[in-house]
Amino acid sequence: MFEHLLYATTDGVCRITLNRPEVHNALNPPLIREITRAIEAAGADESVRVVVLTGAGDKAFCSGADLKEAAGRFQAPGGFSMGELLRTTYHPMVQAIRNLPKPVVCRLNGVAAGAGCSLALACDVIVAANEAYFALLFVGIGLMPDAGSTYFLPRMVGAQKAFELCSTGRKVFGPEALQLGLVTRSVPASQLDTAVAETVAYYATAPTQAIGLMKIALNQSMMSDLATQLEQEAQYQNQLGYSDDTAEGIQAFLEKRKPVFRGK
């Protein structure tokens, strides 16, 4: 089904692993398109309640665009349109993650550089190894951040810190990333899988429809006004009021027991 990534689903968890360790999981058009397809497949699979996105190996989550592979395009007569490349590959990938009505947990096992940083920031939850780091390295080759970094970063860390990180391309390791609000948790590498498993276990048993609609509502709130957002909340809450999980949640509350949510 996929050539450049690993895709597996077990017990409501979909695990997507970028699988180009020989180039530190660098992004090329085939891999980007496969990530998009994998996210869409997870969305279409009703058994999937949470997605884990990570990279193969222990050195890199994703080292960004595969510049060695792309070098020929830059050197070709007339060059090529970077804007068109972004529009046809990176943009659909990022939008697929953000529009997926299920939580996406990034297992940040190593470096997230350039567009690899953008890919991580597009996720809903990031659990990082202390030794892992972000680096917006675009400036080092005379480019600006893309694939959503200029959207996500200032909303996470504020305008001044976003400008500093973009304009210097410096490394931000797990503990500092946690302090800045770039990641949800930062733990020693030896504890990464345990921390991810704890996070995934929660979302795999959470009310999936409610999680999905709150994700969409939070996305919309970035560019909304109060009146519009209040109406969105009313519409989504009305939809959830008819769900099996809401009925179970209320019944469990009345019976003073832990609810058993089934994602429906």
CSV table of C-alpha atoms in Angstrom, one decimal:
chain,number,residue,atom,x,y,z
A,1,MET,CA,0.0,0.0,0.0
A,2,PHE,CA,2.9,2.4,0.8
A,3,GLU,CA,6.5,2.4,-0.4
A,4,HIS,CA,8.0,5.2,1.7
A,5,LEU,CA,6.2,4.8,5.1
A,6,LEU,CA,5.0,2.1,7.4
A,7,TYR,CA,1.2,2.0,8.1
A,8,ALA,CA,-0.4,-0.2,10.8
A,9,THR,CA,-3.6,-0.1,12.8
A,10,THR,CA,-4.1,-1.9,16.1
A,11,ASP,CA,-6.7,-1.5,18.8
A,12,GLY,CA,-7.9,1.9,17.5
A,13,VAL,CA,-4.4,3.3,17.0
A,14,CYS,CA,-3.0,4.1,13.6
A,15,ARG,CA,0.7,4.3,13.5
A,16,ILE,CA,2.4,6.1,10.5
A,17,THR,CA,6.2,5.9,10.4
A,18,LEU,CA,8.2,7.9,7.8
A,19,ASN,CA,10.5,5.2,6.5
A,20,ARG,CA,13.5,6.8,4.7
A,21,PRO,CA,16.1,6.4,7.5
A,22,GLU,CA,19.0,6.5,5.1
A,23,VAL,CA,18.2,10.2,4.5
A,24,HIS,CA,16.9,10.9,8.0
A,25,ASN,CA,13.3,10.5,6.7
A,26,ALA,CA,13.7,13.5,4.4
A,27,LEU,CA,10.6,14.6,2.5
A,28,ASN,CA,10.3,14.1,-1.2
A,29,PRO,CA,7.1,14.3,-3.3
A,30,PRO,CA,6.3,10.6,-3.2
A,31,LEU,CA,6.7,10.4,0.6
A,32,ILE,CA,4.6,13.6,1.1
A,33,ARG,CA,1.8,12.2,-1.1
A,34,GLU,CA,1.9,8.9,0.9
A,35,ILE,CA,1.6,10.8,4.2
A,36,THR,CA,-1.5,12.6,2.9
A,37,ARG,CA,-3.0,9.3,1.7
A,38,ALA,CA,-2.2,7.6,5.0
A,39,ILE,CA,-3.9,10.4,7.0
A,40,GLU,CA,-6.9,10.2,4.7
A,41,ALA,CA,-7.0,6.4,5.2
A,42,ALA,CA,-6.9,6.8,8.9
A,43,GLY,CA,-9.8,9.2,8.7
A,44,ALA,CA,-11.9,6.8,6.6
A,45,ASP,CA,-11.3,3.9,8.9
A,46,GLU,CA,-14.0,4.0,11.6
A,47,SER,CA,-11.9,1.8,13.9
A,48,VAL,CA,-9.1,4.4,14.1
A,49,ARG,CA,-9.5,6.7,17.1
A,50,VAL,CA,-6.0,8.2,17.3
A,51,VAL,CA,-3.0,8.5,14.9
A,52,VAL,CA,0.7,8.4,15.9
A,53,LEU,CA,3.1,10.0,13.4
A,54,THR,CA,6.8,9.3,13.8
A,55,GLY,CA,10.1,8.6,12.0
A,56,ALA,CA,12.1,5.4,11.5
A,57,GLY,CA,15.3,5.1,13.4
A,58,ASP,CA,16.5,6.9,16.5
A,59,LYS,CA,18.2,10.0,14.9
A,60,ALA,CA,15.5,11.8,13.1
A,61,PHE,CA,11.7,12.4,13.0
A,62,CYS,CA,12.1,14.2,9.7
A,63,SER,CA,15.1,16.2,8.4
A,64,GLY,CA,13.0,18.3,6.1
A,65,ALA,CA,13.0,18.5,2.3
A,66,ASP,CA,15.3,16.1,0.5
A,67,LEU,CA,17.6,18.7,-1.0
A,68,LYS,CA,19.9,16.2,-2.7
A,69,GLU,CA,17.0,14.9,-4.6
A,70,ALA,CA,15.7,18.4,-5.4
A,71,ALA,CA,19.1,19.8,-6.4
A,72,GLY,CA,18.5,18.7,-10.0
A,73,ARG,CA,15.4,20.7,-10.3
A,74,PHE,CA,17.1,23.9,-9.1
A,75,GLN,CA,19.9,23.4,-11.7
A,76,ALA,CA,17.6,22.6,-14.6
A,77,PRO,CA,17.2,25.3,-17.3
A,78,GLY,CA,14.6,27.8,-16.0
A,79,GLY,CA,14.5,26.2,-12.6
A,80,PHE,CA,11.2,25.1,-11.2
A,81,SER,CA,8.3,26.6,-9.3
A,82,MET,CA,8.7,26.1,-5.6
A,83,GLY,CA,5.3,27.6,-5.0
A,84,GLU,CA,3.7,25.0,-7.2
A,85,LEU,CA,5.5,22.2,-5.4
A,86,LEU,CA,4.2,23.5,-2.1
A,87,ARG,CA,0.7,23.8,-3.4
A,88,THR,CA,0.5,20.3,-4.8
A,89,THR,CA,2.3,18.3,-2.1
A,90,TYR,CA,3.0,20.0,1.2
A,91,HIS,CA,-0.2,22.0,1.5
A,92,PRO,CA,-2.5,18.9,1.0
A,93,MET,CA,-0.4,17.0,3.6
A,94,VAL,CA,-0.7,19.7,6.3
A,95,GLN,CA,-4.4,20.3,5.6
A,96,ALA,CA,-5.1,16.6,5.8
A,97,ILE,CA,-3.6,16.5,9.3
A,98,ARG,CA,-5.4,19.6,10.5
A,99,ASN,CA,-8.8,18.6,9.0
A,100,LEU,CA,-8.6,15.0,10.3
A,101,PRO,CA,-11.4,14.8,13.0
A,102,LYS,CA,-9.1,12.6,15.2
A,103,PRO,CA,-6.1,13.4,17.3
A,104,VAL,CA,-2.7,13.2,15.7
A,105,VAL,CA,0.1,12.5,18.2
A,106,CYS,CA,3.7,13.2,17.0
A,107,ARG,CA,6.3,10.9,18.5
A,108,LEU,CA,9.3,13.3,18.1
A,109,ASN,CA,12.1,10.8,18.3
A,110,GLY,CA,14.9,13.0,16.8
A,111,VAL,CA,15.6,16.0,14.7
A,112,ALA,CA,12.7,17.9,13.1
A,113,ALA,CA,14.3,20.3,10.7
A,114,GLY,CA,12.9,22.6,8.0
A,115,ALA,CA,9.6,21.2,6.6
A,116,GLY,CA,10.0,18.3,9.1
A,117,CYS,CA,9.5,20.9,11.8
A,118,SER,CA,6.4,22.2,10.0
A,119,LEU,CA,5.1,18.6,9.8
A,120,ALA,CA,5.5,18.1,13.6
A,121,LEU,CA,3.9,21.4,14.4
A,122,ALA,CA,0.8,20.5,12.4
A,123,CYS,CA,0.1,17.6,14.8
A,124,ASP,CA,-2.3,18.0,17.8
A,125,VAL,CA,0.1,16.6,20.5
A,126,ILE,CA,3.9,16.4,20.4
A,127,VAL,CA,5.7,14.1,22.8
A,128,ALA,CA,9.4,14.7,22.4
A,129,ALA,CA,12.6,13.1,23.5
A,130,ASN,CA,14.8,15.5,25.4
A,131,GLU,CA,17.5,14.8,22.9
A,132,ALA,CA,15.2,15.7,19.9
A,133,TYR,CA,15.2,19.2,18.5
A,134,PHE,CA,13.4,21.6,16.2
A,135,ALA,CA,15.4,23.7,13.7
A,136,LEU,CA,13.9,25.9,11.1
A,137,LEU,CA,16.9,25.7,8.8
A,138,PHE,CA,15.3,27.5,5.8
A,139,VAL,CA,17.3,30.7,6.5
A,140,GLY,CA,20.6,28.8,6.0
A,141,ILE,CA,19.8,28.2,2.3
A,142,GLY,CA,18.2,31.6,1.7
A,143,LEU,CA,14.6,30.5,2.1
A,144,MET,CA,11.8,31.3,4.5
A,145,PRO,CA,9.8,28.7,6.5
A,146,ASP,CA,6.9,27.1,4.7
A,147,ALA,CA,4.5,24.1,5.0
A,148,GLY,CA,2.6,26.0,7.7
A,149,SER,CA,5.4,27.0,10.1
A,150,THR,CA,4.6,30.7,9.8
A,151,TYR,CA,1.0,29.9,10.8
A,152,PHE,CA,1.6,27.5,13.7
A,153,LEU,CA,4.7,29.0,15.2
A,154,PRO,CA,3.6,32.5,16.2
A,155,ARG,CA,0.4,31.1,17.6
A,156,MET,CA,2.4,28.7,19.8
A,157,VAL,CA,5.3,30.9,21.0
A,158,GLY,CA,4.3,34.5,20.1
A,159,ALA,CA,5.5,36.8,17.3
A,160,GLN,CA,9.0,37.8,18.7
A,161,LYS,CA,10.1,34.3,19.6
A,162,ALA,CA,8.7,33.0,16.3
A,163,PHE,CA,10.8,35.6,14.4
A,164,GLU,CA,13.9,34.7,16.3
A,165,LEU,CA,13.5,30.9,15.6
A,166,CYS,CA,12.7,31.5,12.0
A,167,SER,CA,15.5,34.1,11.3
A,168,THR,CA,18.2,32.2,13.1
A,169,GLY,CA,17.3,28.6,12.4
A,170,ARG,CA,18.8,27.6,15.8
A,171,LYS,CA,18.2,24.3,17.5
A,172,VAL,CA,15.5,24.0,20.1
A,173,PHE,CA,15.8,20.8,22.1
A,174,GLY,CA,13.0,19.1,23.9
A,175,PRO,CA,13.2,20.8,27.3
A,176,GLU,CA,13.3,24.3,25.8
A,177,ALA,CA,10.5,23.3,23.4
A,178,LEU,CA,8.4,22.3,26.4
A,179,GLN,CA,9.1,25.6,28.1
A,180,LEU,CA,8.2,27.5,24.9
A,181,GLY,CA,5.0,25.6,24.4
A,182,LEU,CA,6.1,23.8,21.2
A,183,VAL,CA,5.6,20.3,22.7
A,184,THR,CA,3.2,18.7,25.1
A,185,ARG,CA,5.8,16.6,26.9
A,186,SER,CA,9.6,16.2,26.8
A,187,VAL,CA,11.1,13.1,28.3
A,188,PRO,CA,14.5,11.2,28.2
A,189,ALA,CA,14.7,9.1,25.0
A,190,SER,CA,14.6,6.0,27.1
A,191,GLN,CA,11.1,7.0,28.3
A,192,LEU,CA,9.7,8.2,25.0
A,193,ASP,CA,7.8,5.1,24.0
A,194,THR,CA,6.2,4.9,27.5
A,195,ALA,CA,5.2,8.6,27.4
A,196,VAL,CA,3.7,8.2,23.9
A,197,ALA,CA,1.9,5.0,24.9
A,198,GLU,CA,0.3,6.8,27.9
A,199,THR,CA,-0.9,9.6,25.7
A,200,VAL,CA,-2.2,7.3,23.0
A,201,ALA,CA,-4.0,5.1,25.6
A,202,TYR,CA,-6.0,8.1,26.7
A,203,TYR,CA,-7.1,9.2,23.2
A,204,ALA,CA,-7.8,5.6,22.1
A,205,THR,CA,-10.5,5.4,24.8
A,206,ALA,CA,-11.7,9.1,24.7
A,207,PRO,CA,-15.0,10.3,23.1
A,208,THR,CA,-13.6,10.5,19.5
A,209,GLN,CA,-16.4,12.6,18.0
A,210,ALA,CA,-16.0,15.2,20.8
A,211,ILE,CA,-12.3,15.3,20.4
A,212,GLY,CA,-12.6,15.6,16.6
A,213,LEU,CA,-15.2,18.5,16.8
A,214,MET,CA,-13.2,20.4,19.4
A,215,LYS,CA,-10.2,20.1,17.1
A,216,ILE,CA,-12.2,21.6,14.3
A,217,ALA,CA,-13.6,24.3,16.6
A,218,LEU,CA,-10.1,25.3,17.8
A,219,ASN,CA,-8.9,25.4,14.2
A,220,GLN,CA,-11.7,27.8,13.3
A,221,SER,CA,-11.2,30.0,16.4
A,222,MET,CA,-7.8,31.1,15.0
A,223,MET,CA,-9.6,33.3,12.5
A,224,SER,CA,-13.0,33.7,14.0
A,225,ASP,CA,-14.9,36.3,16.1
A,226,LEU,CA,-16.8,35.6,19.4
A,227,ALA,CA,-20.3,35.5,17.8
A,228,THR,CA,-19.2,33.1,15.1
A,229,GLN,CA,-17.4,30.9,17.6
A,230,LEU,CA,-20.4,30.8,19.9
A,231,GLU,CA,-22.6,29.6,17.1
A,232,GLN,CA,-20.1,27.0,16.0
A,233,GLU,CA,-20.0,25.7,19.6
A,234,ALA,CA,-23.8,25.5,19.6
A,235,GLN,CA,-23.9,23.5,16.4
A,236,TYR,CA,-21.2,21.1,17.3
A,237,GLN,CA,-22.5,20.6,20.8
A,238,ASN,CA,-26.0,19.9,19.3
A,239,GLN,CA,-24.4,17.2,17.1
A,240,LEU,CA,-22.6,15.6,20.0
A,241,GLY,CA,-25.8,15.6,22.0
A,242,TYR,CA,-27.1,12.8,19.8
A,243,SER,CA,-24.0,10.7,20.0
A,244,ASP,CA,-23.7,7.3,21.9
A,245,ASP,CA,-20.7,8.5,23.8
A,246,THR,CA,-22.5,11.5,25.2
A,247,ALA,CA,-25.3,9.3,26.4
A,248,GLU,CA,-22.8,6.9,27.9
A,249,GLY,CA,-20.9,9.8,29.6
A,250,ILE,CA,-24.0,11.2,31.2
A,251,GLN,CA,-25.2,7.8,32.3
A,252,ALA,CA,-21.8,7.0,33.8
A,253,PHE,CA,-21.8,10.3,35.7
A,254,LEU,CA,-25.2,9.5,37.2
A,255,GLU,CA,-24.0,6.0,38.1
A,256,LYS,CA,-20.8,7.3,39.5
A,257,ARG,CA,-18.6,5.1,37.3
A,258,LYS,CA,-16.0,5.5,34.6
A,259,PRO,CA,-17.5,5.9,31.2
A,260,VAL,CA,-16.7,3.5,28.4
A,261,PHE,CA,-16.5,5.5,25.3
A,262,ARG,CA,-16.6,3.7,21.9
A,263,GLY,CA,-16.0,6.6,19.6
A,264,LYS,CA,-19.6,6.8,18.3
